[in-house]
């Protein structure tokens, strides 16, 4: 394959939009996994698995400056469109350089069309929209219908990174699946557009070899072939590779790229790797790598952003389908953020995570970097400041995945006929957790805190420098735990809890700088009333009469701290 640049094009779209027909029309050389190996899909005419095929053209002029290439190979990744198979779509979207979004021109944007567009925004930089099945439009209205649909799509794409994406009308299979002898329409123009949209993908040979396997089969007398895409690094014949999910190592016996023997494959290449003495039934899809580089994780901390089209809250302690690489498992999420004191963070911290820093707990994930929160039933004090958002994901099953891999959270159990987005959030893996005992070993070191506020009342004045408070603690509370904590009066004075007062949960507060004159007058007037009259006045004050003097205790508590200690906020 010397002198050939490989470029991966994902073919995505709603079911029955004609993706596989389009791929067949474009392809001249098909790999072993192309056009779906599943008999069920052949019978129904739909794709159930990722399919791979290719075609080769002369290298475009704008790519000649990037190396000694004379050919450009388009590898087409045909992704399934059926709603229940979005796991496979997500896996396929992570290995593409450009997305072809295929749309049935007679139906327009459908549920999975929108989801594929979202996946494209998350995973790739460029897109081409293909309006397929134009042969089904009446000839006298065809051009106007194409123009109308194109304008509708341009409007949809305005708010996305694909606002300038080309929109191409084609007929991949004129007359439908059963029609014979009719040539596809618009393929030459589509290929020209694809050539114009190509760029030199970043291909790095350094770093660990990581290989996404999408198909595995045996060849009699040769061994087992694993076909897939190199995600990072490189591999050469005779290298030892690992199948981390099985803790098994194998030597690379031979390799092919689209039926051509090769000695080496690098990041971005589609390749078949032959090994011996391995049952292909053990690995339908997964990762293969250099030995010891891919951990099997039980939990993870990720950077995270909410997908704005997902309706409803993305709440802490909820369960989602978590897709990492080519695996999808259930996981429970907890969200937290990092304050940046009103200044947008450009430090690149989204690629790293520091256990030594402090993070604020979030009840739910928010759109964007600003958190607008309000006081909730737990009396938490909240802020309106920019944050960088993270999630702790507790996986129900272990997952083998690459460092910094894409993570997508979704609600795949949503009714597939409902016109709603099932993709909830996305991010990247920052801290893989391999220790199954992480709740005891790791989480106590994760400083995620809640800010809490307790509120009490000043019952009476003790002297110019102290007051007696009540209603801040329960009768059975151990007030000694709160001695020395700072409080604030609603009249403005700062105080310190000195200790309990009596046996009913009352306490004494010292006011180092003394009570303000107005506060003393207010409290002195109140304290002169005795017995029932004082109790009635306190009740009236609480019900909206005279405003009582309140005592505020504000502190934070780390939610994973086994001791549940209260930390004073200065």
Coordinates of C-alpha atoms in Angstrom, one line a residue:
X1 CA 0.0 0.0 0.0
X2 CA 3.0 2.3 -0.5
X3 CA 1.9 5.7 -1.7
X4 CA -1.7 5.3 -0.7
X5 CA -3.4 7.5 1.9
X6 CA -6.2 5.9 3.8
X7 CA -9.2 8.1 4.7
X8 CA -12.1 6.7 6.8
X9 CA -15.6 7.9 5.9
X10 CA -18.5 7.0 8.2
X11 CA -21.8 6.3 6.5
X12 CA -24.6 7.1 9.0
X13 CA -28.3 7.8 8.8
X14 CA -31.8 6.6 9.7
X15 CA -32.8 3.0 9.0
X16 CA -33.8 2.5 5.3
X17 CA -32.2 5.7 4.2
X18 CA -30.1 3.7 1.7
X19 CA -26.6 3.7 3.4
X20 CA -25.6 0.2 2.3
X21 CA -26.9 0.8 -1.2
X22 CA -24.8 4.0 -1.3
X23 CA -21.8 2.2 0.0
X24 CA -22.1 -0.5 -2.7
X25 CA -22.5 2.0 -5.4
X26 CA -19.3 3.8 -4.3
X27 CA -17.2 0.8 -3.6
X28 CA -15.0 -1.1 -6.0
X29 CA -13.1 -3.3 -3.6
X30 CA -15.0 -4.8 -0.6
X31 CA -13.4 -6.2 2.5
X32 CA -14.4 -9.4 4.3
X33 CA -16.7 -7.4 6.7
X34 CA -18.3 -5.2 4.1
X35 CA -22.1 -5.0 3.4
X36 CA -22.8 -6.9 6.6
X37 CA -22.1 -10.6 7.2
X38 CA -25.3 -11.1 9.1
X39 CA -27.8 -13.3 7.3
X40 CA -30.7 -11.6 9.0
X41 CA -29.6 -8.2 7.6
X42 CA -29.3 -9.7 4.1
X43 CA -32.9 -11.0 4.3
X44 CA -34.3 -7.8 5.6
X45 CA -32.1 -5.5 3.6
X46 CA -30.7 -3.6 6.6
X47 CA -27.3 -3.4 8.2
X48 CA -27.0 -4.9 11.7
X49 CA -23.2 -4.5 12.1
X50 CA -20.4 -2.2 11.0
X51 CA -19.5 -2.9 7.4
X52 CA -16.3 -1.9 5.7
X53 CA -15.5 -1.4 2.0
X54 CA -13.2 0.8 0.0
X55 CA -12.6 2.6 -3.3
X56 CA -9.4 4.3 -4.5
X57 CA -9.0 7.4 -6.6
X58 CA -6.0 9.5 -7.7
X59 CA -4.7 11.7 -4.9
X60 CA -6.3 15.2 -5.0
X61 CA -4.0 18.1 -5.7
X62 CA -4.4 19.7 -2.3
X63 CA -3.1 16.5 -0.7
X64 CA 0.0 16.1 -2.8
X65 CA 1.9 18.5 -0.6
X66 CA 1.4 16.2 2.4
X67 CA 3.6 13.3 1.3
X68 CA 4.6 11.0 -1.5
X69 CA 1.0 9.7 -2.1
X70 CA -0.3 9.0 -5.5
X71 CA -3.6 7.3 -4.4
X72 CA -6.3 8.1 -2.0
X73 CA -8.2 5.2 -0.5
X74 CA -11.7 5.9 0.9
X75 CA -12.6 3.3 3.6
X76 CA -16.3 3.4 4.0
X77 CA -17.7 2.5 7.5
X78 CA -21.3 1.5 7.0
X79 CA -23.0 2.1 10.3
X80 CA -26.4 0.5 11.2
X81 CA -29.4 2.8 11.3
X82 CA -31.8 0.8 13.5
X83 CA -32.6 2.6 16.7
X84 CA -31.7 -0.4 19.0
X85 CA -28.2 -0.7 17.4
X86 CA -26.9 2.8 18.3
X87 CA -24.2 1.1 20.4
X88 CA -22.6 0.0 17.2
X89 CA -23.1 3.4 15.6
X90 CA -21.2 5.0 18.5
X91 CA -18.4 2.5 18.2
X92 CA -18.1 3.2 14.5
X93 CA -18.3 6.9 14.8
X94 CA -15.1 7.0 16.8
X95 CA -12.9 5.7 14.0
X96 CA -13.9 8.1 11.2
X97 CA -12.3 11.1 9.6
X98 CA -15.4 12.4 7.8
X99 CA -19.1 11.6 8.1
X100 CA -21.5 11.0 5.3
X101 CA -25.0 11.6 6.7
X102 CA -27.5 9.8 4.4
X103 CA -31.0 11.1 4.3
X104 CA -34.1 9.7 2.6
X105 CA -35.1 12.8 0.6
X106 CA -38.8 11.8 0.8
X107 CA -38.8 11.7 4.6
X108 CA -36.2 14.3 5.7
X109 CA -34.8 14.4 9.2
X110 CA -35.9 11.5 11.4
X111 CA -35.1 10.5 14.9
X112 CA -31.9 8.6 14.2
X113 CA -30.9 11.2 11.6
X114 CA -30.7 13.7 14.4
X115 CA -28.8 11.3 16.7
X116 CA -26.3 10.6 13.9
X117 CA -25.8 14.3 13.4
X118 CA -25.1 14.7 17.2
X119 CA -22.6 11.8 17.1
X120 CA -20.9 13.6 14.2
X121 CA -20.6 16.8 16.1
X122 CA -19.0 14.9 19.0
X123 CA -16.6 12.7 16.9
X124 CA -15.5 14.4 13.7
X125 CA -14.8 17.7 12.0
X126 CA -16.3 17.4 8.6
X127 CA -19.6 16.1 7.1
X128 CA -21.2 15.7 3.8
X129 CA -25.1 15.4 3.6
X130 CA -26.3 12.9 1.0
X131 CA -30.0 13.3 -0.1
X132 CA -30.7 9.8 -1.3
X133 CA -33.6 8.2 -3.3
X134 CA -34.2 11.3 -5.5
X135 CA -35.6 8.8 -8.1
X136 CA -38.7 8.4 -5.9
X137 CA -39.6 12.1 -6.4
X138 CA -41.9 12.9 -9.3
X139 CA -39.8 14.2 -12.2
X140 CA -41.8 17.4 -12.6
X141 CA -41.3 18.3 -8.9
X142 CA -37.9 16.7 -8.3
X143 CA -35.7 19.8 -8.5
X144 CA -38.0 21.9 -6.4
X145 CA -38.3 19.1 -3.7
X146 CA -34.5 18.7 -3.6
X147 CA -34.0 22.5 -3.2
X148 CA -36.7 22.6 -0.5
X149 CA -35.0 19.8 1.5
X150 CA -31.6 21.3 1.0
X151 CA -32.7 24.6 2.4
X152 CA -34.3 22.8 5.4
X153 CA -31.1 21.0 6.1
X154 CA -29.0 24.2 5.8
X155 CA -31.3 25.8 8.4
X156 CA -30.8 22.7 10.7
X157 CA -27.0 22.8 10.3
X158 CA -26.7 26.6 11.0
X159 CA -26.2 26.0 14.7
X160 CA -23.8 23.1 14.3
X161 CA -20.1 22.9 13.3
X162 CA -21.3 21.6 10.0
X163 CA -23.0 24.9 8.9
X164 CA -21.1 24.8 5.6
X165 CA -21.4 21.1 4.8
X166 CA -22.1 20.3 1.2
X167 CA -25.5 18.7 0.4
X168 CA -25.6 16.3 -2.6
X169 CA -28.7 14.7 -4.2
X170 CA -28.2 11.1 -5.4
X171 CA -30.0 7.9 -6.2
X172 CA -27.9 5.0 -4.9
X173 CA -30.3 2.3 -6.1
X174 CA -32.8 3.7 -8.6
X175 CA -36.0 1.7 -8.6
X176 CA -35.4 0.1 -5.3
X177 CA -33.6 -3.0 -4.1
X178 CA -35.3 -5.3 -6.6
X179 CA -34.6 -3.1 -9.7
X180 CA -32.0 -4.5 -12.1
X181 CA -29.8 -2.8 -14.7
X182 CA -30.2 0.8 -13.5
X183 CA -27.0 2.7 -12.6
X184 CA -26.7 4.8 -9.5
X185 CA -27.1 8.6 -10.1
X186 CA -24.9 11.3 -8.7
X187 CA -21.9 9.1 -7.7
X188 CA -19.4 11.0 -9.8
X189 CA -20.3 14.3 -8.3
X190 CA -20.4 12.8 -4.8
X191 CA -16.9 11.3 -5.2
X192 CA -15.7 14.7 -6.4
X193 CA -17.2 16.3 -3.2
X194 CA -15.6 13.7 -1.0
X195 CA -12.2 14.3 -2.6
X196 CA -12.6 18.0 -2.1
X197 CA -13.5 17.5 1.6
X198 CA -10.5 15.2 2.4
X199 CA -7.6 16.4 4.5
X200 CA -4.4 14.8 5.9
X201 CA -5.6 13.0 9.0
X202 CA -3.3 13.1 12.0
X203 CA -1.6 9.7 12.0
X204 CA 0.9 9.0 14.8
X205 CA 3.1 5.9 14.8
X206 CA 4.4 6.6 18.3
X207 CA 2.7 5.5 21.5
X208 CA 1.0 2.2 22.3
X209 CA -0.7 0.1 19.6
X210 CA -4.5 0.1 20.1
X211 CA -6.6 -1.7 17.6
X212 CA -10.5 -1.6 17.4
X213 CA -11.7 -5.0 16.2
X214 CA -15.1 -5.1 14.5
X215 CA -15.0 -8.6 13.0
X216 CA -13.3 -11.9 13.7
X217 CA -13.2 -15.1 11.6
X218 CA -11.1 -18.1 10.9
X219 CA -9.4 -19.1 7.6
X220 CA -8.6 -22.8 7.4
X221 CA -4.9 -23.6 7.4
X222 CA -3.9 -20.0 8.2
X223 CA -5.4 -19.0 11.6
X224 CA -7.9 -16.4 12.9
X225 CA -8.2 -13.0 11.3
X226 CA -9.2 -9.9 13.3
X227 CA -10.3 -7.0 11.1
X228 CA -10.5 -3.5 12.5
X229 CA -9.0 0.0 12.6
X230 CA -5.8 1.1 14.2
X231 CA -6.7 3.7 16.8
X232 CA -3.1 4.6 17.9
X233 CA 0.5 3.6 17.4
X234 CA 1.6 0.9 14.9
X235 CA 1.9 -2.8 14.5
X236 CA 4.3 -4.9 12.4
X237 CA 4.4 -8.6 11.6
X238 CA 5.8 -10.8 14.4
X239 CA 4.7 -8.2 17.1
X240 CA 3.2 -9.7 20.2
X241 CA -0.3 -8.2 20.9
X242 CA -2.7 -8.6 23.8
X243 CA -6.4 -9.2 24.0
X244 CA -6.8 -7.4 27.3
X245 CA -10.4 -8.5 28.1
X246 CA -9.1 -12.1 28.1
X247 CA -5.6 -11.4 29.4
X248 CA -4.3 -13.3 26.4
X249 CA -1.3 -12.6 24.2
X250 CA -0.8 -13.6 20.5
X251 CA 1.9 -13.1 17.9
X252 CA 1.0 -11.4 14.6
X253 CA 1.5 -14.0 11.9
X254 CA 0.5 -11.9 8.9
X255 CA -1.5 -8.7 7.9
X256 CA -3.5 -7.6 4.9
X257 CA -5.1 -4.3 3.9
X258 CA -8.0 -5.0 1.5
X259 CA -6.5 -8.3 0.4
X260 CA -3.0 -6.9 -0.1
X261 CA -0.3 -8.3 2.2
X262 CA 1.5 -5.6 4.3
X263 CA 4.2 -5.6 6.9
X264 CA 3.1 -2.6 8.9
X265 CA -0.1 -0.8 9.9
X266 CA -0.3 2.6 11.6
X267 CA -3.0 4.8 13.2
X268 CA -6.1 5.2 11.0
X269 CA -5.4 2.1 8.8
X270 CA -8.0 -0.6 8.2
X271 CA -6.2 -3.9 8.5
X272 CA -6.8 -7.6 9.0
X273 CA -4.4 -9.2 11.5
X274 CA -3.9 -13.0 11.4
X275 CA -3.0 -14.9 14.6
X276 CA -3.0 -18.6 15.4
X277 CA -4.7 -20.8 18.0
X278 CA -7.5 -18.4 18.8
X279 CA -11.2 -19.1 18.7
X280 CA -12.9 -16.3 16.7
X281 CA -16.1 -16.8 18.7
X282 CA -14.4 -15.3 21.7
X283 CA -14.0 -11.9 20.2
X284 CA -16.7 -10.5 18.0
X285 CA -15.8 -6.9 18.8
X286 CA -13.4 -5.3 21.2
X287 CA -9.9 -4.0 21.6
X288 CA -6.4 -5.5 20.9
X289 CA -3.3 -3.6 22.0
X290 CA 0.4 -3.7 22.9
X291 CA 0.9 -5.8 26.0
X292 CA -0.2 -4.2 29.3
X293 CA -1.4 -0.8 27.9
X294 CA -5.2 -1.2 28.2
X295 CA -6.7 -1.4 31.7
X296 CA -10.0 -3.1 32.6
X297 CA -11.8 -0.6 34.7
X298 CA -14.7 -0.8 37.2
X299 CA -15.2 2.9 37.5
X300 CA -14.1 6.1 35.9
X301 CA -13.9 9.9 36.2
X302 CA -14.6 11.7 33.0
X303 CA -14.9 15.2 31.7
X304 CA -18.5 15.7 30.8
X305 CA -20.9 17.9 28.8
X306 CA -24.7 17.6 28.6
X307 CA -26.1 17.2 25.1
X308 CA -28.5 20.1 24.8
X309 CA -31.1 18.2 22.8
X310 CA -31.7 15.6 25.5
X311 CA -34.9 16.5 27.2
X312 CA -35.2 16.2 31.0
X313 CA -32.6 16.3 33.7
X314 CA -29.4 14.3 33.7
X315 CA -29.4 13.7 37.5
X316 CA -26.8 12.4 39.9
X317 CA -27.4 8.8 41.0
X318 CA -29.2 8.0 37.8
X319 CA -28.3 5.1 35.6
X320 CA -27.3 5.4 32.0
X321 CA -26.0 3.3 29.2
X322 CA -22.3 4.1 29.1
X323 CA -20.4 3.6 25.9
X324 CA -16.6 3.5 26.1
X325 CA -14.9 2.5 22.9
X326 CA -16.8 -0.5 21.5
X327 CA -18.4 -1.5 24.8
X328 CA -21.7 -0.4 26.3
X329 CA -22.7 -1.2 29.9
X330 CA -24.9 0.3 32.5
X331 CA -23.4 2.7 35.0
X332 CA -24.5 5.0 37.8
X333 CA -23.3 8.6 37.5
X334 CA -22.5 11.3 40.0
X335 CA -21.7 14.8 38.8
X336 CA -19.4 17.5 40.2
X337 CA -17.7 20.7 39.0
X338 CA -14.8 23.0 39.6
X339 CA -15.3 26.7 40.3
X340 CA -13.2 29.1 38.3
X341 CA -14.1 32.3 40.2
X342 CA -16.0 33.8 37.3
X343 CA -13.1 33.4 34.8
X344 CA -13.4 30.9 32.0
X345 CA -10.8 28.2 32.4
X346 CA -8.4 27.8 29.4
X347 CA -5.8 25.8 31.3
X348 CA -6.5 22.6 29.4
X349 CA -7.6 20.9 32.6
X350 CA -10.3 19.0 30.7
X351 CA -7.6 16.5 29.7
X352 CA -6.4 15.9 33.2
X353 CA -7.8 15.3 36.6
X354 CA -6.2 16.1 39.9
X355 CA -7.4 14.2 43.0
X356 CA -5.7 16.8 45.2
X357 CA -8.1 19.6 44.2
X358 CA -11.6 20.3 45.5
X359 CA -14.8 20.0 43.5
X360 CA -18.4 21.0 44.2
X361 CA -21.2 18.4 44.1
X362 CA -23.9 18.8 41.5
X363 CA -27.5 17.4 41.7
X364 CA -27.5 17.3 37.9
X365 CA -25.5 18.0 34.8
X366 CA -25.9 21.5 33.3
X367 CA -25.6 22.7 29.8
X368 CA -22.6 24.8 29.2
X369 CA -20.1 25.9 31.8
X370 CA -22.4 28.1 34.0
X371 CA -24.3 26.5 36.8
X372 CA -27.5 28.2 37.8
X373 CA -28.6 26.6 41.0
X374 CA -31.0 27.6 43.7
X375 CA -31.4 26.7 47.4
X376 CA -32.9 23.2 47.6
X377 CA -34.6 21.1 50.3
X378 CA -31.3 20.1 51.8
X379 CA -30.4 23.7 52.6
X380 CA -27.4 23.6 50.4
X381 CA -25.8 26.9 49.6
X382 CA -25.3 27.2 45.9
X383 CA -23.4 29.5 43.5
X384 CA -23.8 30.9 40.1
X385 CA -20.2 30.6 38.7
X386 CA -18.6 28.9 35.7
X387 CA -17.6 25.4 36.4
X388 CA -15.8 22.6 34.6
X389 CA -18.0 19.6 34.9
X390 CA -17.0 16.0 35.7
X391 CA -18.7 12.7 36.4
X392 CA -17.9 9.7 38.5
X393 CA -19.2 6.6 36.7
X394 CA -19.7 3.4 38.6
X395 CA -19.9 0.6 36.0
X396 CA -22.1 -2.5 36.6
X397 CA -19.6 -4.5 34.5
X398 CA -15.9 -4.1 33.9
X399 CA -14.9 -2.4 30.6
X400 CA -11.6 -2.5 28.7
X401 CA -10.9 0.9 27.1
X402 CA -8.2 3.2 25.8
X403 CA -6.8 6.2 27.7
X404 CA -8.7 9.4 27.1
X405 CA -11.3 7.5 25.1
X406 CA -14.6 9.0 24.1
X407 CA -17.4 8.3 26.6
X408 CA -21.1 8.7 25.7
X409 CA -24.0 8.4 28.1
X410 CA -27.5 7.5 26.7
X411 CA -30.9 6.2 27.5
X412 CA -31.1 3.4 25.1
X413 CA -34.2 1.9 26.8
X414 CA -36.3 4.9 25.6
X415 CA -39.1 3.9 23.3
X416 CA -37.5 3.6 19.8
X417 CA -40.7 5.1 18.2
X418 CA -40.6 8.2 20.4
X419 CA -39.3 11.3 18.6
X420 CA -36.7 12.1 21.4
X421 CA -33.0 12.3 21.6
X422 CA -31.5 9.4 23.6
X423 CA -28.0 10.7 23.8
X424 CA -27.6 12.4 27.2
X425 CA -24.0 13.4 27.7
X426 CA -20.5 13.0 26.3
X427 CA -16.9 13.4 27.6
X428 CA -13.5 11.8 27.7
X429 CA -12.0 9.4 30.2
X430 CA -9.6 11.2 32.6
X431 CA -9.1 8.7 35.4
X432 CA -9.6 5.0 34.9
X433 CA -10.2 3.1 38.1
X434 CA -9.1 -0.5 38.1
X435 CA -9.4 -1.3 41.8
X436 CA -12.7 -3.1 42.5
X437 CA -12.5 -1.8 46.1
X438 CA -12.4 1.8 45.0
X439 CA -15.2 2.9 47.3
X440 CA -12.8 2.3 50.2
X441 CA -9.5 3.1 48.6
X442 CA -10.1 5.9 46.1
X443 CA -13.3 7.7 46.9
X444 CA -12.2 9.0 50.3
X445 CA -9.5 10.9 48.4
X446 CA -12.0 12.4 46.0
X447 CA -12.8 15.8 47.5
X448 CA -16.3 16.5 46.3
X449 CA -18.1 18.7 48.7
X450 CA -21.6 20.0 49.4
X451 CA -22.0 23.4 50.9
X452 CA -24.6 23.3 53.7
X453 CA -26.3 26.0 55.7
X454 CA -28.0 25.4 59.1
X455 CA -30.3 28.1 60.4
X456 CA -31.2 28.8 64.1
X457 CA -32.6 31.7 66.2
X458 CA -31.2 33.9 68.9
X459 CA -33.3 33.2 71.9
X460 CA -31.9 35.9 74.1
X461 CA -28.9 38.1 74.9
X462 CA -26.5 36.8 77.6
X463 CA -24.2 39.9 77.7
X464 CA -22.8 42.4 75.3
X465 CA -20.4 39.7 73.8
X466 CA -22.6 36.6 73.8
X467 CA -26.1 35.3 73.0
X468 CA -28.0 32.1 73.6
X469 CA -29.2 30.3 70.4
X470 CA -31.7 27.6 69.7
X471 CA -33.2 25.6 66.8
X472 CA -29.9 25.1 65.1
X473 CA -29.4 21.6 66.5
X474 CA -31.6 18.7 67.5
X475 CA -31.9 17.9 71.2
X476 CA -29.9 14.8 70.8
X477 CA -27.1 16.4 68.8
X478 CA -23.5 16.4 70.1
X479 CA -22.9 20.1 70.2
X480 CA -19.2 19.5 71.1
X481 CA -18.7 18.6 67.4
X482 CA -19.6 22.2 66.5
X483 CA -17.6 24.1 69.1
X484 CA -15.2 26.6 67.5
X485 CA -17.2 26.8 64.3
X486 CA -18.0 30.3 63.0
X487 CA -21.5 31.6 62.6
X488 CA -23.1 34.8 61.4
X489 CA -26.1 36.7 62.8
X490 CA -28.7 38.0 60.4
X491 CA -27.9 41.5 61.9
X492 CA -24.4 41.3 60.6
X493 CA -22.2 40.2 63.6
X494 CA -19.7 37.3 63.3
X495 CA -19.7 34.8 66.1
X496 CA -18.2 31.5 67.3
X497 CA -20.0 28.6 68.9
X498 CA -18.7 28.2 72.5
X499 CA -20.7 25.2 73.6
X500 CA -24.0 23.8 74.7
X501 CA -26.4 25.6 77.0
X502 CA -28.6 23.3 79.0
X503 CA -30.0 20.0 77.8
X504 CA -32.4 21.0 75.1
X505 CA -30.1 21.7 72.2
X506 CA -29.5 25.3 73.0
X507 CA -26.0 26.8 72.7
X508 CA -23.9 29.8 73.5
X509 CA -22.4 32.0 70.8
X510 CA -19.5 34.4 71.5
X511 CA -19.5 37.7 69.5
X512 CA -15.8 38.7 69.5
X513 CA -16.4 42.3 68.4
X514 CA -19.5 42.7 70.5
X515 CA -23.2 43.1 69.6
X516 CA -24.3 46.1 67.6
X517 CA -26.4 48.6 69.5
X518 CA -29.4 47.9 67.3
X519 CA -29.1 44.2 67.9
X520 CA -28.8 44.7 71.7
X521 CA -31.9 46.9 71.7
X522 CA -33.9 44.3 69.7
X523 CA -32.8 41.4 71.8
X524 CA -33.1 43.2 75.1
X525 CA -36.7 44.2 74.3
X526 CA -37.5 40.6 73.4
X527 CA -35.8 39.2 76.5
X528 CA -37.9 41.4 78.9
X529 CA -41.0 39.5 78.0
X530 CA -41.4 36.4 80.1
X531 CA -43.2 33.1 79.9
X532 CA -46.2 32.8 77.6
X533 CA -46.0 36.3 76.2
X534 CA -42.4 35.7 75.0
X535 CA -43.4 32.4 73.4
X536 CA -46.3 34.0 71.6
X537 CA -44.1 36.8 70.3
X538 CA -41.5 34.4 69.1
X539 CA -44.2 32.5 67.3
X540 CA -45.5 35.8 65.8
X541 CA -42.1 36.7 64.7
X542 CA -41.6 33.4 63.0
X543 CA -45.0 33.7 61.3
X544 CA -44.1 37.0 59.6
X545 CA -44.4 39.5 62.4
X546 CA -41.2 41.1 63.8
X547 CA -38.2 39.5 62.1
X548 CA -36.2 37.4 64.6
X549 CA -32.4 37.5 64.8
X550 CA -31.2 34.4 62.9
X551 CA -28.0 32.5 63.3
X552 CA -26.4 31.0 60.2
X553 CA -23.9 28.2 60.3
X554 CA -22.3 27.6 56.9
X555 CA -19.9 24.7 56.3
X556 CA -19.0 22.1 53.7
X557 CA -18.9 18.3 53.9
X558 CA -17.0 16.0 51.6
X559 CA -19.6 13.5 50.4
X560 CA -17.1 10.6 50.2
X561 CA -15.6 11.3 53.7
X562 CA -16.3 8.2 55.8
X563 CA -16.1 10.4 59.0
X564 CA -18.6 13.0 57.6
X565 CA -16.6 15.8 59.1
X566 CA -17.9 19.4 58.8
X567 CA -15.3 21.8 57.3
X568 CA -15.6 25.5 58.2
X569 CA -15.8 27.9 55.3
X570 CA -13.8 31.1 55.9

